[in-house]
Tab-separated table of C-alpha atoms and ligand atoms in Angstrom:
chain	number	residue	atom	x	y	z
T	7	MET	CA	153.419	126.436	92.907
T	8	GLY	CA	152.842	128.619	89.856
T	9	ILE	CA	152.338	132.369	90.200
T	10	VAL	CA	149.847	134.306	88.056
T	11	TYR	CA	150.762	137.901	87.141
T	12	ALA	CA	148.315	140.395	85.625
T	13	ILE	CA	149.910	143.208	83.606
T	14	ALA	CA	147.385	145.988	84.076
T	15	ASN	CA	146.843	149.697	83.570
T	16	GLN	CA	143.604	151.169	82.253
T	17	LYS	CA	145.608	153.520	80.028
T	18	GLY	CA	146.344	152.350	76.519
T	19	GLY	CA	149.791	152.520	74.971
T	20	VAL	CA	151.763	152.430	78.223
T	21	GLY	CA	153.661	149.208	77.466
T	22	LYS	CA	151.403	146.508	78.954
T	23	THR	CA	151.621	144.160	75.983
T	24	THR	CA	155.315	144.833	75.381
T	25	THR	CA	156.025	144.094	79.046
T	26	ALA	CA	153.813	140.979	79.084
T	27	VAL	CA	155.452	139.480	75.968
T	28	ASN	CA	159.043	140.301	76.875
T	29	LEU	CA	158.791	139.444	80.555
T	30	ALA	CA	157.201	136.117	79.602
T	31	ALA	CA	159.973	135.461	77.053
T	32	CYS	CA	162.737	136.263	79.580
T	33	VAL	CA	161.229	133.978	82.190
T	34	ALA	CA	160.806	131.166	79.641
T	35	ASP	CA	164.396	131.686	78.462
T	36	ALA	CA	165.519	131.277	82.072
T	37	GLY	CA	164.080	127.767	81.910
T	38	TYR	CA	160.647	128.197	83.507
T	39	GLU	CA	157.535	126.970	81.714
T	40	THR	CA	155.522	130.131	81.110
T	41	LEU	CA	152.020	130.798	79.829
T	42	LEU	CA	151.023	134.131	78.307
T	43	VAL	CA	147.271	134.749	78.165
T	44	ASP	CA	146.190	137.483	75.725
T	45	LEU	CA	143.006	139.108	77.063
T	46	ASP	CA	142.878	142.041	74.632
T	47	ALA	CA	140.542	142.040	71.610
T	48	GLN	CA	143.287	143.910	69.749
T	49	CYS	CA	145.341	140.685	69.891
T	50	ASN	CA	148.652	142.591	70.027
T	51	ALA	CA	150.434	139.993	72.167
T	52	THR	CA	149.126	137.198	69.925
T	53	VAL	CA	150.200	138.886	66.678
T	54	GLY	CA	153.455	140.067	68.291
T	55	LEU	CA	154.336	136.404	68.841
T	56	GLY	CA	153.662	135.616	65.194
T	57	VAL	CA	150.209	134.057	65.668
T	58	GLY	CA	147.098	135.027	63.678
T	59	LYS	CA	143.960	136.580	65.158
T	60	ASP	CA	141.887	133.649	63.867
T	61	LYS	CA	143.163	130.767	66.028
T	62	ARG	CA	140.418	128.516	67.420
T	63	PRO	CA	139.850	127.764	70.164
T	64	ASN	CA	141.094	130.963	71.799
T	65	VAL	CA	140.728	132.861	75.062
T	66	TYR	CA	137.274	134.091	74.085
T	67	ASP	CA	136.067	130.507	73.562
T	68	ALA	CA	137.415	129.590	77.006
T	69	LEU	CA	135.730	132.558	78.730
T	70	ALA	CA	132.475	131.825	76.909
T	71	GLY	CA	132.636	128.296	78.313
T	72	ASP	CA	132.836	126.703	74.851
T	73	SER	CA	136.236	125.123	75.281
T	74	PRO	CA	138.760	124.452	78.082
T	75	LEU	CA	141.487	127.120	78.183
T	76	GLN	CA	144.115	124.387	77.969
T	77	ASP	CA	142.860	123.494	74.478
T	78	ALA	CA	143.636	127.028	73.288
T	79	VAL	CA	147.274	126.928	74.429
T	80	ILE	CA	149.852	126.772	71.624
T	81	PRO	CA	153.668	126.786	71.571
T	82	THR	CA	155.633	129.861	70.416
T	83	ALA	CA	159.042	130.373	68.813
T	84	VAL	CA	160.508	130.595	72.322
T	85	PRO	CA	160.896	127.141	73.912
T	86	GLY	CA	158.991	127.027	77.205
T	87	LEU	CA	156.781	129.980	76.283
T	88	TRP	CA	153.171	129.040	75.598
T	89	LEU	CA	150.407	131.310	74.345
T	90	ALA	CA	146.665	131.350	74.891
T	91	PRO	CA	145.765	133.548	71.892
T	92	ALA	CA	143.194	136.337	71.877
T	93	SER	CA	140.476	136.914	69.306
T	94	PRO	CA	138.683	140.071	68.161
T	95	ASP	CA	135.578	138.378	69.668
T	96	LEU	CA	136.892	139.429	73.082
T	97	ALA	CA	135.427	142.875	72.367
T	98	GLY	CA	132.016	141.231	72.791
T	99	ALA	CA	133.000	139.563	76.052
T	100	SER	CA	133.028	142.968	77.753
T	101	VAL	CA	129.320	143.224	77.010
T	102	GLU	CA	128.373	139.563	77.438
T	103	LEU	CA	130.218	138.756	80.672
T	104	PRO	CA	128.493	141.300	82.962
T	105	ARG	CA	125.088	139.877	81.930
T	106	GLU	CA	126.008	136.511	83.392
T	107	PRO	CA	126.078	136.286	87.195
T	108	GLY	CA	129.348	135.019	88.600
T	109	SER	CA	131.187	135.578	85.324
T	110	GLU	CA	133.944	137.587	87.044
T	111	THR	CA	135.645	134.338	88.087
T	112	ARG	CA	135.597	132.716	84.622
T	113	LEU	CA	139.320	133.145	84.027
T	114	ARG	CA	140.247	131.968	87.520
T	115	ASP	CA	138.092	128.883	86.996
T	116	ALA	CA	139.579	128.350	83.528
T	117	LEU	CA	143.128	128.440	84.945
T	118	GLU	CA	142.222	126.081	87.779
T	119	GLY	CA	143.818	122.717	87.307
T	120	PHE	CA	146.806	123.877	85.299
T	121	ARG	CA	148.135	126.757	87.361
T	122	ASP	CA	150.969	124.496	88.424
T	123	ARG	CA	151.866	123.319	84.954
T	124	TYR	CA	153.448	126.754	84.416
T	125	LEU	CA	155.696	128.402	86.963
T	126	PHE	CA	154.659	131.773	85.561
T	127	THR	CA	151.328	132.699	84.005
T	128	ILE	CA	151.219	136.237	82.613
T	129	LEU	CA	147.907	137.917	81.774
T	130	ASP	CA	148.024	140.768	79.222
T	131	CYS	CA	145.042	142.993	80.105
T	132	PRO	CA	143.095	145.322	77.795
T	133	PRO	CA	143.286	149.112	78.329
T	134	ALA	CA	140.185	149.413	80.526
T	135	LEU	CA	139.112	148.461	84.033
T	136	GLY	CA	136.290	146.439	82.478
T	137	PRO	CA	135.123	142.836	82.949
T	138	LEU	CA	138.202	141.289	81.309
T	139	THR	CA	140.651	143.151	83.531
T	140	VAL	CA	138.499	142.349	86.578
T	141	ASN	CA	138.609	138.667	85.553
T	142	ALA	CA	142.404	138.933	85.311
T	143	LEU	CA	142.716	140.615	88.713
T	144	ILE	CA	140.570	137.921	90.317
T	145	ALA	CA	142.633	135.162	88.689
T	146	ALA	CA	145.995	136.781	89.544
T	147	ASP	CA	148.292	136.533	92.557
T	148	ARG	CA	150.280	139.640	91.579
T	149	VAL	CA	149.822	142.759	89.479
T	150	ILE	CA	152.543	144.541	87.554
T	151	VAL	CA	151.639	148.083	86.480
T	152	PRO	CA	153.564	149.500	83.514
T	153	VAL	CA	153.807	153.291	83.713
T	154	GLN	CA	154.999	155.416	80.832
T	155	THR	CA	157.211	158.246	82.059
T	156	GLU	CA	155.233	161.077	80.485
T	157	TYR	CA	153.215	164.024	81.690
T	158	PHE	CA	149.949	162.217	82.522
T	159	ALA	CA	151.669	159.189	84.102
T	160	LEU	CA	150.444	159.847	87.627
T	161	GLU	CA	146.919	160.587	86.517
T	162	GLY	CA	144.762	157.519	86.988
T	163	LEU	CA	147.400	155.665	89.031
T	164	ALA	CA	145.772	156.503	92.368
T	165	GLY	CA	142.435	155.314	90.971
T	166	LEU	CA	144.015	152.121	89.692
T	167	LEU	CA	145.584	151.394	93.092
T	168	ASP	CA	142.185	152.030	94.769
T	169	THR	CA	140.567	149.537	92.391
T	170	LEU	CA	143.299	147.014	93.157
T	171	SER	CA	142.706	147.334	96.918
T	172	LEU	CA	138.958	147.048	96.406
T	173	ILE	CA	139.383	143.824	94.430
T	174	GLN	CA	141.848	142.545	97.023
T	175	ARG	CA	139.392	143.283	99.845
T	176	GLU	CA	136.193	142.069	98.219
T	177	LEU	CA	137.091	139.465	95.636
T	178	ASN	CA	140.674	138.220	95.724
T	179	PRO	CA	142.538	138.399	99.051
T	180	ARG	CA	145.656	136.827	97.454
T	181	LEU	CA	146.168	139.777	95.122
T	182	ALA	CA	149.281	141.896	95.762
T	183	VAL	CA	151.003	144.571	93.708
T	184	SER	CA	154.339	143.184	92.580
T	185	GLY	CA	155.440	146.601	91.351
T	186	MET	CA	155.309	149.427	88.844
T	187	VAL	CA	157.666	149.392	85.900
T	188	LEU	CA	158.668	152.587	84.117
T	189	THR	CA	158.426	152.094	80.363
T	190	MET	CA	159.480	153.926	77.188
T	191	HIS	CA	161.784	155.976	79.353
T	192	ASP	CA	163.876	158.616	77.660
T	193	GLY	CA	166.406	159.553	80.334
T	194	ARG	CA	167.674	162.475	78.249
T	195	THR	CA	164.491	164.467	78.718
T	196	ARG	CA	163.884	166.572	81.776
T	197	LEU	CA	160.231	165.509	81.795
T	198	ALA	CA	161.034	161.785	82.001
T	199	GLN	CA	163.530	162.445	84.801
T	200	ASP	CA	160.951	164.504	86.729
T	201	VAL	CA	158.230	161.886	86.302
T	202	GLU	CA	160.588	159.132	87.417
T	203	ARG	CA	161.590	161.090	90.533
T	204	GLU	CA	157.970	161.852	91.364
T	205	LEU	CA	156.908	158.212	90.967
T	206	ARG	CA	159.772	156.975	93.137
T	207	GLU	CA	158.867	159.547	95.806
T	208	HIS	CA	155.158	158.638	95.748
T	209	PHE	CA	155.624	154.860	95.577
T	210	PRO	CA	159.088	154.129	96.992
T	211	GLU	CA	158.397	150.453	97.647
T	212	LEU	CA	156.578	149.777	94.428
T	213	VAL	CA	158.657	151.137	91.556
T	214	PHE	CA	161.092	148.535	90.192
T	215	ASP	CA	164.746	149.594	89.925
T	216	SER	CA	164.775	148.316	86.342
T	217	VAL	CA	163.597	150.950	83.884
T	218	ILE	CA	162.657	150.067	80.304
T	219	PRO	CA	164.232	152.582	77.903
T	220	ARG	CA	162.554	153.794	74.742
T	221	ASN	CA	164.241	151.613	72.135
T	222	VAL	CA	163.356	151.145	68.476
T	223	ARG	CA	164.293	147.434	68.629
T	224	VAL	CA	161.512	146.944	71.211
T	225	SER	CA	158.904	148.553	68.980
T	226	GLU	CA	159.921	146.731	65.797
T	227	ALA	CA	160.206	143.227	67.331
T	228	PRO	CA	156.434	142.475	67.093
T	229	SER	CA	156.534	143.003	63.318
T	230	PHE	CA	158.913	140.027	63.215
T	231	GLY	CA	156.577	138.024	65.464
T	232	LEU	CA	159.297	137.834	68.112
T	233	PRO	CA	160.009	139.076	71.631
T	234	VAL	CA	162.764	141.705	71.554
T	235	THR	CA	165.035	139.311	73.440
T	236	ARG	CA	164.968	137.100	70.318
T	237	HIS	CA	164.935	139.923	67.796
T	238	ASP	CA	168.027	141.615	69.250
T	239	PRO	CA	169.216	140.042	72.508
T	240	ARG	CA	171.863	142.691	73.115
T	241	CYS	CA	169.830	145.884	72.627
T	242	SER	CA	169.082	148.101	75.612
T	243	GLY	CA	165.431	146.976	75.671
T	244	SER	CA	166.359	143.295	75.928
T	245	VAL	CA	168.873	143.960	78.693
T	246	ALA	CA	166.265	145.983	80.620
T	247	TYR	CA	163.547	143.323	80.314
T	248	LEU	CA	165.979	140.631	81.455
T	249	GLN	CA	166.850	142.724	84.494
T	250	LEU	CA	163.146	143.327	85.189
T	251	ALA	CA	162.444	139.578	84.994
T	252	ARG	CA	165.125	138.955	87.636
T	253	GLU	CA	163.643	141.646	89.866
T	254	VAL	CA	160.099	140.317	89.480
T	255	ALA	CA	161.241	136.781	90.315
T	256	ALA	CA	163.183	138.048	93.337
T	257	ARG	CA	160.074	139.796	94.722
T	258	GLY	CA	158.268	136.443	94.492
Z	322	ADP	P1	149.679	148.764	75.769
Z	322	ADP	O1	149.623	147.277	75.716
Z	322	ADP	O2	149.724	149.305	77.169
Z	322	ADP	O3	148.594	149.409	74.970
Z	322	ADP	P2	152.028	148.491	74.103
Z	322	ADP	O4	152.923	147.540	74.824
Z	322	ADP	O5	151.251	147.962	72.965
Z	322	ADP	O6	151.077	149.236	75.127
Z	322	ADP	O7	152.951	149.715	73.627
Z	322	ADP	C1	152.414	150.803	72.889
Z	322	ADP	C2	153.333	151.133	71.730
Z	322	ADP	O8	154.605	151.544	72.213
Z	322	ADP	C3	153.608	149.947	70.825
Z	322	ADP	O9	153.674	150.390	69.492
Z	322	ADP	C4	154.963	149.431	71.279
Z	322	ADP	O10	155.684	148.802	70.254
Z	322	ADP	C5	155.638	150.728	71.711
Z	322	ADP	N1	156.603	150.485	72.785
Z	322	ADP	C6	156.375	149.869	73.953
Z	322	ADP	N2	157.490	149.835	74.722
Z	322	ADP	C7	158.456	150.458	73.991
Z	322	ADP	C8	159.854	150.762	74.226
Z	322	ADP	N3	160.466	150.409	75.356
Z	322	ADP	N4	160.519	151.429	73.265
Z	322	ADP	C9	159.896	151.805	72.116
Z	322	ADP	N5	158.607	151.554	71.833
Z	322	ADP	C10	157.890	150.890	72.755
Z	323	MG	MG1	148.142	146.013	74.878
């Protein structure tokens, strides 16, 4: 039975897309068929895997009901990793979807029927708790929350967890938080150490042991259209994402 993971945090620039792409690549490399669904109008996951923003059909077409999601799925440079590409049109979906009653289950409905084709489906959410993220959280079994170890890290986290429990209670009883992953961590700074300690104290069960270090190889990989694990398999970022993938799989 396939598991659907949403990578969500309403903050931008915290490492959602980087985590979605690299986690998906690690899982695919381990031999599991994996689908990455790019839900962000910025198309960073799509472009980061070497695909243009103009692919048709795409995730927007599927959410608009114009095309089955399966028709949008394309292979990537990583065997076993499949991509449902985003489109800048997704910016409009945030306005269009709420006007249509029942539209919050569009993605869940679109994934119905091929959930089991992929052992892992990973949803890269936009930086807002808007209709697209709500669609993702209703379609998902698990949420992974990337948290950047910086001063405002804790701000908004309590609100995000409240939203997750609300969705779990009202709309998707299957939803569970898989964990929080610390990203862009610079262990040499006092601030990052303090934030890490505080997060582990506040959320002892939730924070993954694996911590993703700040690593230039991670940030340059998308410009080559590759996950970092392909760009430089031995760099600290690749090692950390591989370790995270093992931890995520172990939590089930
Ligand atoms: P989000 O999807 O939450 O907006 P991204 O994954 O796009 O965040 O990351 C924001 C920026 O930080 C990107 O330019 C990305 O390349 C960079 N980045 C993410 N993780 C790392 C890391 N571990 N080391 C260095 N740069 C990173
Ligand atoms: Mg992103």
